[in-house]
mmCIF file of C-alpha atoms and ligand atoms in Angstrom:
data_model
loop_
_atom_site.group_PDB
_atom_site.id
_atom_site.type_symbol
_atom_site.label_atom_id
_atom_site.label_comp_id
_atom_site.label_asym_id
_atom_site.label_seq_id
_atom_site.Cartn_x
_atom_site.Cartn_y
_atom_site.Cartn_z
ATOM 1 C CA UNK A 17 -27.138 -32.542 18.039
ATOM 2 C CA UNK A 18 -28.333 -28.797 18.321
ATOM 3 C CA UNK A 19 -31.238 -27.275 16.973
ATOM 4 C CA UNK A 20 -30.427 -23.657 15.918
ATOM 5 C CA UNK A 21 -32.520 -20.848 14.903
ATOM 6 C CA UNK A 22 -30.681 -18.538 12.352
ATOM 7 C CA UNK A 23 -32.772 -15.273 11.829
ATOM 8 C CA UNK A 24 -31.587 -13.472 8.607
ATOM 9 C CA UNK A 25 -30.234 -16.896 7.443
ATOM 10 C CA UNK A 26 -31.199 -16.136 3.757
ATOM 11 C CA UNK A 27 -28.997 -13.028 3.706
ATOM 12 C CA UNK A 28 -25.406 -12.953 2.587
ATOM 13 C CA UNK A 29 -23.865 -13.551 6.018
ATOM 14 C CA UNK A 30 -26.700 -15.605 7.464
ATOM 15 C CA UNK A 31 -26.499 -17.942 4.850
ATOM 16 C CA UNK A 32 -22.783 -18.268 4.794
ATOM 17 C CA UNK A 33 -23.078 -19.261 8.514
ATOM 18 C CA UNK A 34 -25.726 -22.016 7.663
ATOM 19 C CA UNK A 35 -23.535 -23.290 4.989
ATOM 20 C CA UNK A 36 -20.755 -23.346 7.509
ATOM 21 C CA UNK A 37 -22.755 -25.147 10.185
ATOM 22 C CA UNK A 38 -23.719 -27.809 7.466
ATOM 23 C CA UNK A 39 -20.154 -28.343 6.622
ATOM 24 C CA UNK A 40 -18.832 -28.315 10.075
ATOM 25 C CA UNK A 41 -21.242 -29.394 12.717
ATOM 26 C CA UNK A 42 -24.221 -31.719 12.747
ATOM 27 C CA UNK A 43 -26.570 -29.051 13.876
ATOM 28 C CA UNK A 44 -30.080 -28.753 12.582
ATOM 29 C CA UNK A 45 -31.103 -25.319 11.455
ATOM 30 C CA UNK A 46 -34.253 -23.168 11.181
ATOM 31 C CA UNK A 47 -33.856 -20.124 9.290
ATOM 32 C CA UNK A 48 -36.266 -17.491 10.006
ATOM 33 C CA UNK A 49 -36.161 -14.761 7.163
ATOM 34 C CA UNK A 50 -38.428 -11.935 5.767
ATOM 35 C CA UNK A 51 -37.169 -12.307 2.281
ATOM 36 C CA UNK A 52 -36.584 -8.792 1.773
ATOM 37 C CA UNK A 53 -35.062 -7.463 -1.514
ATOM 38 C CA UNK A 54 -31.736 -8.379 0.043
ATOM 39 C CA UNK A 55 -32.525 -12.141 0.810
ATOM 40 C CA UNK A 56 -30.950 -14.886 -1.442
ATOM 41 C CA UNK A 57 -32.579 -18.234 -0.741
ATOM 42 C CA UNK A 58 -30.431 -19.557 -3.545
ATOM 43 C CA UNK A 59 -27.477 -19.299 -1.321
ATOM 44 C CA UNK A 60 -29.146 -22.165 0.699
ATOM 45 C CA UNK A 61 -30.130 -24.435 -2.240
ATOM 46 C CA UNK A 62 -28.673 -27.817 -2.219
ATOM 47 C CA UNK A 63 -28.370 -28.133 1.624
ATOM 48 C CA UNK A 64 -29.759 -31.380 3.061
ATOM 49 C CA UNK A 65 -33.381 -30.585 3.455
ATOM 50 C CA UNK A 66 -33.654 -32.814 6.712
ATOM 51 C CA UNK A 67 -31.228 -30.427 8.445
ATOM 52 C CA UNK A 68 -32.382 -27.032 7.203
ATOM 53 C CA UNK A 69 -35.800 -25.582 6.791
ATOM 54 C CA UNK A 70 -36.913 -22.143 6.100
ATOM 55 C CA UNK A 71 -39.599 -20.168 7.738
ATOM 56 C CA UNK A 72 -40.686 -16.859 5.916
ATOM 57 C CA UNK A 73 -41.600 -14.350 8.385
ATOM 58 C CA UNK A 74 -40.616 -11.047 10.336
ATOM 59 C CA UNK A 75 -38.300 -11.084 13.292
ATOM 60 C CA UNK A 76 -40.383 -8.145 14.922
ATOM 61 C CA UNK A 77 -43.574 -10.436 14.778
ATOM 62 C CA UNK A 78 -44.064 -11.978 18.264
ATOM 63 C CA UNK A 79 -46.356 -14.783 17.105
ATOM 64 C CA UNK A 80 -43.818 -15.913 14.520
ATOM 65 C CA UNK A 81 -40.883 -15.714 16.997
ATOM 66 C CA UNK A 82 -41.941 -17.049 20.067
ATOM 67 C CA UNK A 83 -42.589 -20.841 18.984
ATOM 68 C CA UNK A 84 -39.415 -20.697 16.817
ATOM 69 C CA UNK A 85 -37.254 -19.696 19.892
ATOM 70 C CA UNK A 86 -39.045 -22.176 22.084
ATOM 71 C CA UNK A 87 -38.122 -25.095 19.793
ATOM 72 C CA UNK A 88 -34.394 -24.084 19.520
ATOM 73 C CA UNK A 89 -31.329 -24.780 21.733
ATOM 74 C CA UNK A 90 -29.797 -21.511 20.464
ATOM 75 C CA UNK A 91 -30.523 -18.555 18.360
ATOM 76 C CA UNK A 92 -27.972 -16.654 16.009
ATOM 77 C CA UNK A 93 -29.443 -13.283 14.963
ATOM 78 C CA UNK A 94 -28.245 -12.007 11.736
ATOM 79 C CA UNK A 95 -31.753 -10.540 10.605
ATOM 80 C CA UNK A 96 -31.414 -6.693 9.743
ATOM 81 C CA UNK A 97 -31.547 -4.200 7.233
ATOM 82 C CA UNK A 98 -27.912 -3.817 6.456
ATOM 83 C CA UNK A 99 -27.245 -0.969 3.838
ATOM 84 C CA UNK A 100 -26.122 2.496 4.929
ATOM 85 C CA UNK A 101 -27.165 4.215 1.752
ATOM 86 C CA UNK A 102 -30.714 2.795 1.852
ATOM 87 C CA UNK A 103 -30.900 3.869 5.597
ATOM 88 C CA UNK A 104 -30.008 7.537 4.437
ATOM 89 C CA UNK A 105 -32.828 7.493 2.301
ATOM 90 C CA UNK A 106 -35.444 5.810 4.380
ATOM 91 C CA UNK A 107 -34.597 4.750 7.925
ATOM 92 C CA UNK A 108 -37.976 3.371 9.021
ATOM 93 C CA UNK A 109 -37.456 -0.158 8.140
ATOM 94 C CA UNK A 110 -34.089 -0.192 9.781
ATOM 95 C CA UNK A 111 -35.839 1.044 13.121
ATOM 96 C CA UNK A 112 -38.627 -1.811 12.642
ATOM 97 C CA UNK A 113 -36.163 -4.740 11.739
ATOM 98 C CA UNK A 114 -33.086 -3.864 13.776
ATOM 99 C CA UNK A 115 -34.579 -2.512 16.883
ATOM 100 C CA UNK A 116 -38.136 -3.609 17.393
ATOM 101 C CA UNK A 117 -36.920 -7.092 15.776
ATOM 102 C CA UNK A 118 -34.191 -7.557 18.389
ATOM 103 C CA UNK A 119 -36.262 -6.530 21.125
ATOM 104 C CA UNK A 120 -38.971 -8.978 19.897
ATOM 105 C CA UNK A 121 -36.485 -11.685 19.755
ATOM 106 C CA UNK A 122 -35.126 -10.782 23.291
ATOM 107 C CA UNK A 123 -38.357 -11.094 24.823
ATOM 108 C CA UNK A 124 -38.874 -14.484 23.543
ATOM 109 C CA UNK A 125 -35.204 -15.485 24.447
ATOM 110 C CA UNK A 126 -36.020 -14.404 27.955
ATOM 111 C CA UNK A 127 -39.377 -16.447 28.189
ATOM 112 C CA UNK A 128 -37.675 -19.673 26.999
ATOM 113 C CA UNK A 129 -34.108 -19.073 28.444
ATOM 114 C CA UNK A 130 -32.667 -19.761 25.107
ATOM 115 C CA UNK A 131 -28.825 -19.081 24.327
ATOM 116 C CA UNK A 132 -28.585 -16.100 21.926
ATOM 117 C CA UNK A 133 -25.751 -14.787 19.790
ATOM 118 C CA UNK A 134 -26.194 -11.445 18.450
ATOM 119 C CA UNK A 135 -24.500 -10.584 15.328
ATOM 120 C CA UNK A 136 -23.244 -6.846 14.925
ATOM 121 C CA UNK A 137 -21.148 -4.384 13.417
ATOM 122 C CA UNK A 138 -18.016 -2.365 14.180
ATOM 123 C CA UNK A 139 -19.842 0.594 12.828
ATOM 124 C CA UNK A 140 -21.467 1.024 16.304
ATOM 125 C CA UNK A 141 -18.269 2.625 17.373
ATOM 126 C CA UNK A 142 -18.202 5.374 14.783
ATOM 127 C CA UNK A 143 -15.302 5.997 13.064
ATOM 128 C CA UNK A 144 -11.218 6.493 13.414
ATOM 129 C CA UNK A 145 -9.260 9.146 12.340
ATOM 130 C CA UNK A 146 -7.790 8.373 8.650
ATOM 131 C CA UNK A 147 -4.255 8.747 9.893
ATOM 132 C CA UNK A 148 -3.260 6.676 12.802
ATOM 133 C CA UNK A 149 -3.049 3.084 14.269
ATOM 134 C CA UNK A 150 -5.801 3.201 16.680
ATOM 135 C CA UNK A 151 -8.121 0.350 16.421
ATOM 136 C CA UNK A 152 -11.869 -0.556 17.989
ATOM 137 C CA UNK A 153 -11.610 -2.776 21.071
ATOM 138 C CA UNK A 154 -14.578 -4.378 23.097
ATOM 139 C CA UNK A 155 -14.491 -1.324 25.454
ATOM 140 C CA UNK A 156 -14.606 1.437 22.522
ATOM 141 C CA UNK A 157 -17.409 3.861 23.327
ATOM 142 C CA UNK A 158 -20.598 3.769 21.324
ATOM 143 C CA UNK A 159 -20.450 6.577 18.901
ATOM 144 C CA UNK A 160 -22.622 5.646 15.768
ATOM 145 C CA UNK A 161 -22.810 8.356 13.248
ATOM 146 C CA UNK A 162 -25.314 7.040 10.456
ATOM 147 C CA UNK A 163 -29.004 5.880 10.891
ATOM 148 C CA UNK A 164 -27.900 2.292 10.064
ATOM 149 C CA UNK A 165 -25.398 2.171 12.714
ATOM 150 C CA UNK A 166 -27.477 3.870 15.220
ATOM 151 C CA UNK A 167 -29.967 1.151 15.075
ATOM 152 C CA UNK A 168 -27.292 -1.612 15.295
ATOM 153 C CA UNK A 169 -26.108 0.255 18.415
ATOM 154 C CA UNK A 170 -29.505 0.274 19.653
ATOM 155 C CA UNK A 171 -30.004 -3.356 19.165
ATOM 156 C CA UNK A 172 -26.518 -4.165 21.019
ATOM 157 C CA UNK A 173 -27.624 -1.864 23.787
ATOM 158 C CA UNK A 174 -31.000 -3.978 24.136
ATOM 159 C CA UNK A 175 -29.132 -7.221 24.183
ATOM 160 C CA UNK A 176 -26.574 -5.877 26.946
ATOM 161 C CA UNK A 177 -29.442 -4.640 29.063
ATOM 162 C CA UNK A 178 -31.373 -8.045 29.018
ATOM 163 C CA UNK A 179 -28.266 -9.862 30.071
ATOM 164 C CA UNK A 180 -27.776 -7.510 32.982
ATOM 165 C CA UNK A 181 -31.404 -7.113 34.082
ATOM 166 C CA UNK A 182 -32.858 -10.632 33.037
ATOM 167 C CA UNK A 183 -29.782 -12.567 32.955
ATOM 168 C CA UNK A 184 -30.342 -13.725 29.316
ATOM 169 C CA UNK A 185 -27.265 -15.865 28.136
ATOM 170 C CA UNK A 186 -26.245 -13.791 25.134
ATOM 171 C CA UNK A 187 -23.008 -12.832 23.497
ATOM 172 C CA UNK A 188 -22.469 -10.103 20.866
ATOM 173 C CA UNK A 189 -19.944 -9.996 18.054
ATOM 174 C CA UNK A 190 -19.031 -6.674 16.182
ATOM 175 C CA UNK A 191 -17.474 -7.463 12.912
ATOM 176 C CA UNK A 192 -15.822 -5.496 10.167
ATOM 177 C CA UNK A 193 -16.631 -5.169 6.458
ATOM 178 C CA UNK A 194 -17.241 -8.879 5.146
ATOM 179 C CA UNK A 195 -16.986 -9.796 1.371
ATOM 180 C CA UNK A 196 -17.481 -13.050 -0.584
ATOM 181 C CA UNK A 197 -20.089 -14.946 -2.751
ATOM 182 C CA UNK A 198 -23.658 -14.116 -2.710
ATOM 183 C CA UNK A 199 -23.185 -10.379 -1.245
ATOM 184 C CA UNK A 200 -25.829 -8.105 -2.583
ATOM 185 C CA UNK A 201 -24.689 -6.113 -5.499
ATOM 186 C CA UNK A 202 -25.541 -2.782 -3.698
ATOM 187 C CA UNK A 203 -22.383 -3.186 -1.541
ATOM 188 C CA UNK A 204 -18.959 -1.764 -2.476
ATOM 189 C CA UNK A 205 -17.117 -4.926 -3.674
ATOM 190 C CA UNK A 206 -19.897 -6.542 -5.805
ATOM 191 C CA UNK A 207 -21.042 -3.307 -7.008
ATOM 192 C CA UNK A 208 -17.513 -2.489 -8.532
ATOM 193 C CA UNK A 209 -16.914 -6.174 -9.808
ATOM 194 C CA UNK A 210 -20.482 -6.196 -11.542
ATOM 195 C CA UNK A 211 -19.853 -2.656 -12.902
ATOM 196 C CA UNK A 212 -16.618 -4.016 -14.787
ATOM 197 C CA UNK A 213 -18.373 -7.053 -16.000
ATOM 198 C CA UNK A 214 -21.363 -4.746 -17.465
ATOM 199 C CA UNK A 215 -18.501 -2.404 -19.099
ATOM 200 C CA UNK A 216 -19.478 0.352 -16.672
ATOM 201 C CA UNK A 217 -16.646 2.183 -14.510
ATOM 202 C CA UNK A 218 -16.504 1.527 -10.615
ATOM 203 C CA UNK A 219 -17.850 4.416 -8.643
ATOM 204 C CA UNK A 220 -15.841 5.755 -5.601
ATOM 205 C CA UNK A 221 -17.529 7.994 -3.133
ATOM 206 C CA UNK A 222 -15.503 11.140 -2.312
ATOM 207 C CA UNK A 223 -11.969 10.990 -2.296
ATOM 208 C CA UNK A 224 -12.044 7.277 -1.703
ATOM 209 C CA UNK A 225 -9.352 7.421 0.976
ATOM 210 C CA UNK A 226 -11.852 5.939 3.554
ATOM 211 C CA UNK A 227 -10.721 2.784 5.042
ATOM 212 C CA UNK A 228 -12.436 -0.424 5.725
ATOM 213 C CA UNK A 229 -11.101 -3.467 7.443
ATOM 214 C CA UNK A 230 -12.024 -6.581 5.072
ATOM 215 C CA UNK A 231 -12.669 -9.995 6.260
ATOM 216 C CA UNK A 232 -13.976 -12.880 4.160
ATOM 217 C CA UNK A 233 -17.599 -14.286 4.848
ATOM 218 C CA UNK A 234 -16.293 -17.788 5.546
ATOM 219 C CA UNK A 235 -14.042 -16.310 8.376
ATOM 220 C CA UNK A 236 -16.844 -13.990 9.994
ATOM 221 C CA UNK A 237 -18.958 -17.395 10.056
ATOM 222 C CA UNK A 238 -16.168 -19.644 11.880
ATOM 223 C CA UNK A 239 -15.744 -16.827 14.377
ATOM 224 C CA UNK A 240 -19.375 -16.564 15.031
ATOM 225 C CA UNK A 241 -19.408 -20.343 15.500
ATOM 226 C CA UNK A 242 -16.332 -20.161 17.900
ATOM 227 C CA UNK A 243 -18.124 -17.575 20.092
ATOM 228 C CA UNK A 244 -21.377 -19.413 19.941
ATOM 229 C CA UNK A 245 -19.772 -22.545 21.148
ATOM 230 C CA UNK A 246 -17.076 -21.209 23.587
ATOM 231 C CA UNK A 247 -17.809 -17.465 24.095
ATOM 232 C CA UNK A 248 -18.316 -16.258 27.746
ATOM 233 C CA UNK A 249 -21.941 -15.217 28.044
ATOM 234 C CA UNK A 250 -22.479 -11.453 28.540
ATOM 235 C CA UNK A 251 -19.083 -10.560 26.563
ATOM 236 C CA UNK A 252 -18.624 -8.802 23.460
ATOM 237 C CA UNK A 253 -16.127 -10.024 21.026
ATOM 238 C CA UNK A 254 -14.639 -8.275 18.004
ATOM 239 C CA UNK A 255 -14.151 -9.985 14.701
ATOM 240 C CA UNK A 256 -11.635 -8.865 12.036
ATOM 241 C CA UNK A 257 -8.797 -10.172 10.180
ATOM 242 C CA UNK A 258 -6.284 -7.206 9.927
ATOM 243 C CA UNK A 259 -7.627 -6.359 6.495
ATOM 244 C CA UNK A 260 -7.408 -2.497 6.350
ATOM 245 C CA UNK A 261 -7.641 -1.146 2.841
ATOM 246 C CA UNK A 262 -8.586 2.241 1.702
ATOM 247 C CA UNK A 263 -11.710 1.940 -0.857
ATOM 248 C CA UNK A 264 -9.393 3.312 -3.567
ATOM 249 C CA UNK A 265 -7.027 0.726 -3.097
ATOM 250 C CA UNK A 266 -9.902 -1.995 -3.208
ATOM 251 C CA UNK A 267 -11.197 -0.757 -6.460
ATOM 252 C CA UNK A 268 -7.611 -0.503 -8.144
ATOM 253 C CA UNK A 269 -7.077 -4.124 -7.065
ATOM 254 C CA UNK A 270 -10.458 -5.136 -8.688
ATOM 255 C CA UNK A 271 -9.729 -3.272 -11.715
ATOM 256 C CA UNK A 272 -6.192 -5.066 -11.907
ATOM 257 C CA UNK A 273 -7.448 -8.629 -11.169
ATOM 258 C CA UNK A 274 -10.033 -8.025 -13.998
ATOM 259 C CA UNK A 275 -7.356 -6.805 -16.484
ATOM 260 C CA UNK A 276 -8.526 -2.958 -16.642
ATOM 261 C CA UNK A 277 -6.153 0.047 -15.904
ATOM 262 C CA UNK A 278 -5.995 0.736 -12.301
ATOM 263 C CA UNK A 279 -7.066 4.217 -12.625
ATOM 264 C CA UNK A 280 -10.331 3.341 -14.773
ATOM 265 C CA UNK A 281 -12.847 4.328 -12.152
ATOM 266 C CA UNK A 282 -14.878 7.672 -11.217
ATOM 267 C CA UNK A 283 -15.282 9.606 -8.254
ATOM 268 C CA UNK A 284 -18.997 10.507 -7.353
ATOM 269 C CA UNK A 285 -20.399 12.518 -4.722
ATOM 270 C CA UNK A 286 -19.585 11.418 -1.142
ATOM 271 C CA UNK A 287 -22.012 9.690 1.063
ATOM 272 C CA UNK A 288 -23.504 12.069 3.680
ATOM 273 C CA UNK A 289 -21.716 11.691 7.033
ATOM 274 C CA UNK A 290 -19.379 9.036 5.705
ATOM 275 C CA UNK A 291 -17.321 7.180 8.298
ATOM 276 C CA UNK A 292 -13.630 7.699 7.553
ATOM 277 C CA UNK A 293 -11.941 4.656 9.051
ATOM 278 C CA UNK A 294 -12.600 1.282 10.778
ATOM 279 C CA UNK A 295 -10.198 -1.056 12.324
ATOM 280 C CA UNK A 296 -10.635 -3.904 14.515
ATOM 281 C CA UNK A 297 -8.470 -5.415 17.296
ATOM 282 C CA UNK A 298 -9.566 -9.050 17.419
ATOM 283 C CA UNK A 299 -7.065 -9.889 20.240
ATOM 284 C CA UNK A 300 -9.790 -11.126 22.557
ATOM 285 C CA UNK A 301 -11.211 -13.747 19.880
ATOM 286 C CA UNK A 302 -7.705 -14.756 18.921
ATOM 287 C CA UNK A 303 -6.356 -15.417 22.245
ATOM 288 C CA UNK A 304 -9.481 -16.441 24.327
ATOM 289 C CA UNK A 305 -11.099 -18.698 21.750
ATOM 290 C CA UNK A 306 -8.158 -19.504 19.432
ATOM 291 C CA UNK A 307 -9.743 -18.352 16.417
ATOM 292 C CA UNK A 308 -7.864 -17.546 13.285
ATOM 293 C CA UNK A 309 -8.785 -16.428 9.692
ATOM 294 C CA UNK A 310 -8.237 -18.980 6.864
ATOM 295 C CA UNK A 311 -8.288 -16.299 4.184
ATOM 296 C CA UNK A 312 -5.033 -14.672 4.982
ATOM 297 C CA UNK A 313 -4.835 -13.003 1.591
ATOM 298 C CA UNK A 314 -7.288 -10.415 0.601
ATOM 299 C CA UNK A 315 -6.079 -10.476 -3.104
ATOM 300 C CA UNK A 316 -6.640 -14.181 -3.304
ATOM 301 C CA UNK A 317 -10.167 -13.741 -1.578
ATOM 302 C CA UNK A 318 -11.034 -10.944 -4.039
ATOM 303 C CA UNK A 319 -9.791 -12.997 -7.131
ATOM 304 C CA UNK A 320 -12.070 -15.834 -5.971
ATOM 305 C CA UNK A 321 -15.113 -13.424 -5.532
ATOM 306 C CA UNK A 322 -14.344 -11.870 -8.834
ATOM 307 C CA UNK A 323 -14.619 -15.435 -10.425
ATOM 308 C CA UNK A 324 -17.857 -16.248 -8.490
ATOM 309 C CA UNK A 325 -19.548 -12.876 -9.901
ATOM 310 C CA UNK A 326 -18.284 -13.878 -13.390
ATOM 311 C CA UNK A 327 -19.700 -17.291 -13.199
ATOM 312 C CA UNK A 328 -23.043 -16.170 -11.458
ATOM 313 C CA UNK A 329 -24.637 -13.238 -13.456
ATOM 314 C CA UNK A 330 -27.989 -14.839 -13.407
ATOM 315 C CA UNK A 331 -28.083 -14.655 -9.814
ATOM 316 C CA UNK A 332 -27.150 -10.857 -9.679
ATOM 317 C CA UNK A 333 -28.604 -9.481 -13.028
ATOM 318 C CA UNK A 334 -31.995 -8.258 -11.734
ATOM 319 C CA UNK A 335 -30.881 -7.011 -8.507
ATOM 320 C CA UNK A 336 -28.366 -5.151 -10.242
ATOM 321 C CA UNK A 337 -30.779 -3.252 -12.370
ATOM 322 C CA UNK A 338 -32.608 -2.394 -9.333
ATOM 323 C CA UNK A 339 -29.612 -1.152 -7.134
ATOM 324 C CA UNK A 340 -28.357 0.978 -9.988
ATOM 325 C CA UNK A 341 -31.880 2.612 -10.261
ATOM 326 C CA UNK A 342 -31.703 3.430 -6.413
ATOM 327 C CA UNK A 343 -28.153 4.899 -6.812
ATOM 328 C CA UNK A 344 -29.179 6.854 -9.847
ATOM 329 C CA UNK A 345 -31.682 8.545 -7.715
ATOM 330 C CA UNK A 346 -29.204 9.262 -4.924
ATOM 331 C CA UNK A 347 -26.528 10.479 -7.440
ATOM 332 C CA UNK A 348 -23.976 7.896 -6.369
HETATM 333 P P1 NAD B 2 -28.239 -8.788 4.154
HETATM 334 O O1 NAD B 2 -28.743 -7.515 3.841
HETATM 335 O O2 NAD B 2 -27.575 -9.524 3.086
HETATM 336 O O3 NAD B 2 -29.208 -9.803 4.578
HETATM 337 C C1 NAD B 2 -30.114 -9.439 5.694
HETATM 338 C C2 NAD B 2 -31.206 -10.645 5.726
HETATM 339 O O4 NAD B 2 -31.946 -10.336 6.870
HETATM 340 C C3 NAD B 2 -31.900 -10.812 4.667
HETATM 341 O O5 NAD B 2 -32.027 -12.080 4.160
HETATM 342 C C4 NAD B 2 -33.195 -10.293 4.738
HETATM 343 O O6 NAD B 2 -34.487 -10.789 4.051
HETATM 344 C C5 NAD B 2 -33.225 -10.572 6.081
HETATM 345 N N1 NAD B 2 -34.317 -9.771 7.029
HETATM 346 C C6 NAD B 2 -34.169 -8.253 6.955
HETATM 347 N N2 NAD B 2 -35.158 -7.740 7.830
HETATM 348 C C7 NAD B 2 -35.928 -8.833 8.370
HETATM 349 C C8 NAD B 2 -36.915 -8.923 9.436
HETATM 350 N N3 NAD B 2 -37.588 -7.922 9.821
HETATM 351 N N4 NAD B 2 -37.273 -10.296 9.778
HETATM 352 C C9 NAD B 2 -36.625 -11.435 9.235
HETATM 353 N N5 NAD B 2 -35.554 -11.157 8.285
HETATM 354 C C10 NAD B 2 -35.178 -9.895 7.939
HETATM 355 O O7 NAD B 2 -27.204 -8.473 5.147
HETATM 356 P P2 NAD B 2 -25.841 -9.088 5.720
HETATM 357 O O8 NAD B 2 -24.692 -8.507 4.888
HETATM 358 O O9 NAD B 2 -25.854 -10.646 5.391
HETATM 359 O O10 NAD B 2 -25.740 -8.842 7.381
HETATM 360 C C11 NAD B 2 -26.396 -9.664 8.243
HETATM 361 C C12 NAD B 2 -25.946 -9.162 9.813
HETATM 362 O O11 NAD B 2 -24.645 -8.999 9.595
HETATM 363 C C13 NAD B 2 -26.513 -7.747 9.901
HETATM 364 O O12 NAD B 2 -27.220 -7.915 11.349
HETATM 365 C C14 NAD B 2 -25.600 -6.827 9.858
HETATM 366 O O13 NAD B 2 -25.571 -5.803 10.629
HETATM 367 C C15 NAD B 2 -24.237 -7.910 10.139
HETATM 368 N N6 NAD B 2 -23.017 -7.419 9.866
HETATM 369 C C16 NAD B 2 -22.865 -7.352 8.450
HETATM 370 C C17 NAD B 2 -21.454 -6.905 7.932
HETATM 371 C C18 NAD B 2 -21.267 -6.825 6.500
HETATM 372 O O14 NAD B 2 -20.246 -6.231 6.006
HETATM 373 N N7 NAD B 2 -22.041 -7.422 5.535
HETATM 374 C C19 NAD B 2 -20.507 -6.581 8.865
HETATM 375 C C20 NAD B 2 -20.753 -6.725 10.214
HETATM 376 C C21 NAD B 2 -22.104 -7.078 10.663
HETATM 377 O O1 TDX B 3 -20.335 2.195 -4.998
HETATM 378 C C1 TDX B 3 -19.840 2.456 -3.818
HETATM 379 N N1 TDX B 3 -18.850 3.298 -3.676
HETATM 380 C C2 TDX B 3 -18.157 3.409 -2.612
HETATM 381 O O2 TDX B 3 -17.079 4.245 -2.307
HETATM 382 C C3 TDX B 3 -20.280 1.904 -2.690
HETATM 383 C C4 TDX B 3 -21.654 0.947 -2.598
HETATM 384 C C5 TDX B 3 -19.549 2.095 -1.469
HETATM 385 N N2 TDX B 3 -18.521 2.927 -1.371
HETATM 386 C C6 TDX B 3 -17.829 3.087 -0.017
HETATM 387 C C7 TDX B 3 -18.499 3.311 1.110
HETATM 388 C C8 TDX B 3 -17.731 2.805 2.264
HETATM 389 O O3 TDX B 3 -16.817 3.561 2.672
HETATM 390 O O4 TDX B 3 -17.238 1.780 0.136
HETATM 391 C C9 TDX B 3 -17.309 1.513 1.685
HETATM 392 C C10 TDX B 3 -18.141 0.135 1.912
HETATM 393 O O5 TDX B 3 -19.413 0.591 1.495
HETATM 394 P P1 TDX B 3 -20.434 -0.478 1.864
HETATM 395 O O6 TDX B 3 -20.247 -1.719 1.166
HETATM 396 O O7 TDX B 3 -21.967 0.274 1.512
HETATM 397 O O8 TDX B 3 -20.458 -0.944 3.229
HETATM 398 P P2 TDX B 3 -20.220 -0.050 4.693
HETATM 399 O O9 TDX B 3 -21.016 1.058 4.591
HETATM 400 O O10 TDX B 3 -18.820 0.162 5.075
HETATM 401 O O11 TDX B 3 -20.941 -1.193 5.687
HETATM 402 C C11 TDX B 3 -20.697 -2.472 5.593
HETATM 403 O O12 TDX B 3 -20.268 -3.014 6.707
HETATM 404 C C12 TDX B 3 -20.502 -3.018 7.847
HETATM 405 C C13 TDX B 3 -22.024 -3.307 5.510
HETATM 406 O O13 TDX B 3 -22.855 -2.695 4.373
HETATM 407 C C14 TDX B 3 -22.754 -3.069 6.974
HETATM 408 O O14 TDX B 3 -23.992 -4.004 6.987
HETATM 409 C C15 TDX B 3 -21.892 -3.587 7.989
HETATM 410 O O15 TDX B 3 -22.464 -3.465 9.247
#
């Protein structure tokens, strides 16, 4: 039986991973989460209390982090500020949580020689040309273009340096855009679904030709577990499920699945510095670790996600109001 510390375990993906561990393993989990605006402790409701406990605290606070790392067999690090539009407005919390937070965790990992898996993003590699078939690989150069992705790149480089200089036992994953239940309504897919549910038109940044490589949160979680259990220490694994779609195509699919005309959306001013295209080559994960996604149809995953938001208005209503106030200030 493993004792696993999951930082950011009350967020969209951290909680998905905790639910995955509960269903698929006999691990005992401690969640460390600061419960920022993005957290959703409801996503942990109903899990067995003898196997999941929540510690409310900051991953950048050594006094909080050290005893939790000392008591764990492994740490999976999700905690981060995660939204690009917020980072453009106010980058400071991204430096504190993503960079200083990862540094603080690494120092505790080093003291206690605990296994670490660091959860990161494909955005550290910058973007790819819109036209073309090139994809990110584990040896793609780091070329972050936004304040958020720069802090995630910094956190990855810290992990790599702690592996090389101090021999910490860490792996890194860089995953593409994830979707599914409990994703904060500030993100593309839940924002547009809840817009339609509220009688508002979806809002596409710029031309909407920008491409993201979508993966269901459940598949992101199963990949992280495969890497934690069978990944080679010191290695980077890219996680993706061949789900490239333009933002326009995603919004049109949402509209169609929700019984609206496919063109019933608006173009709004573009995000400054907006990355054009992300695409993942997950060969290492598939061949070395034998991982494969379970959600192979994006349209089915989207339909299921739409049903979830339709059935959980009480969960998203207040967050939606706050997110839309932020967007109104940004003109998006
Ligand atoms: P999220 O914003 O939904 O959740 C982040 C969680 O971290 C929240 O519960 C928040 O309270 C917590 N947190 C933030 N700062 C903290 C701090 N200083 N101390 C403790 N807890 C803190 O984000 P998410 O979408 O679940 O992303 C989780 C991780 O996965 C992030 O590291 C992100 O970079 C990475 N990632 C996300 C995606 C995606 O598409 N969502 C894709 C690839 C990688
Ligand atoms: O209203 C919108 N309209 C729109 O066109 C919103 C919210 C977004 N967009 C565009 C911007 C992006 O091209 O949709 C795309 C996806 O946007 P986000 O959901 O904000 O995600 P992105 O910026 O691509 O980053 C996501 O994937 C990588 C996560 O938020 C990150 O945490 C993760 O690292």
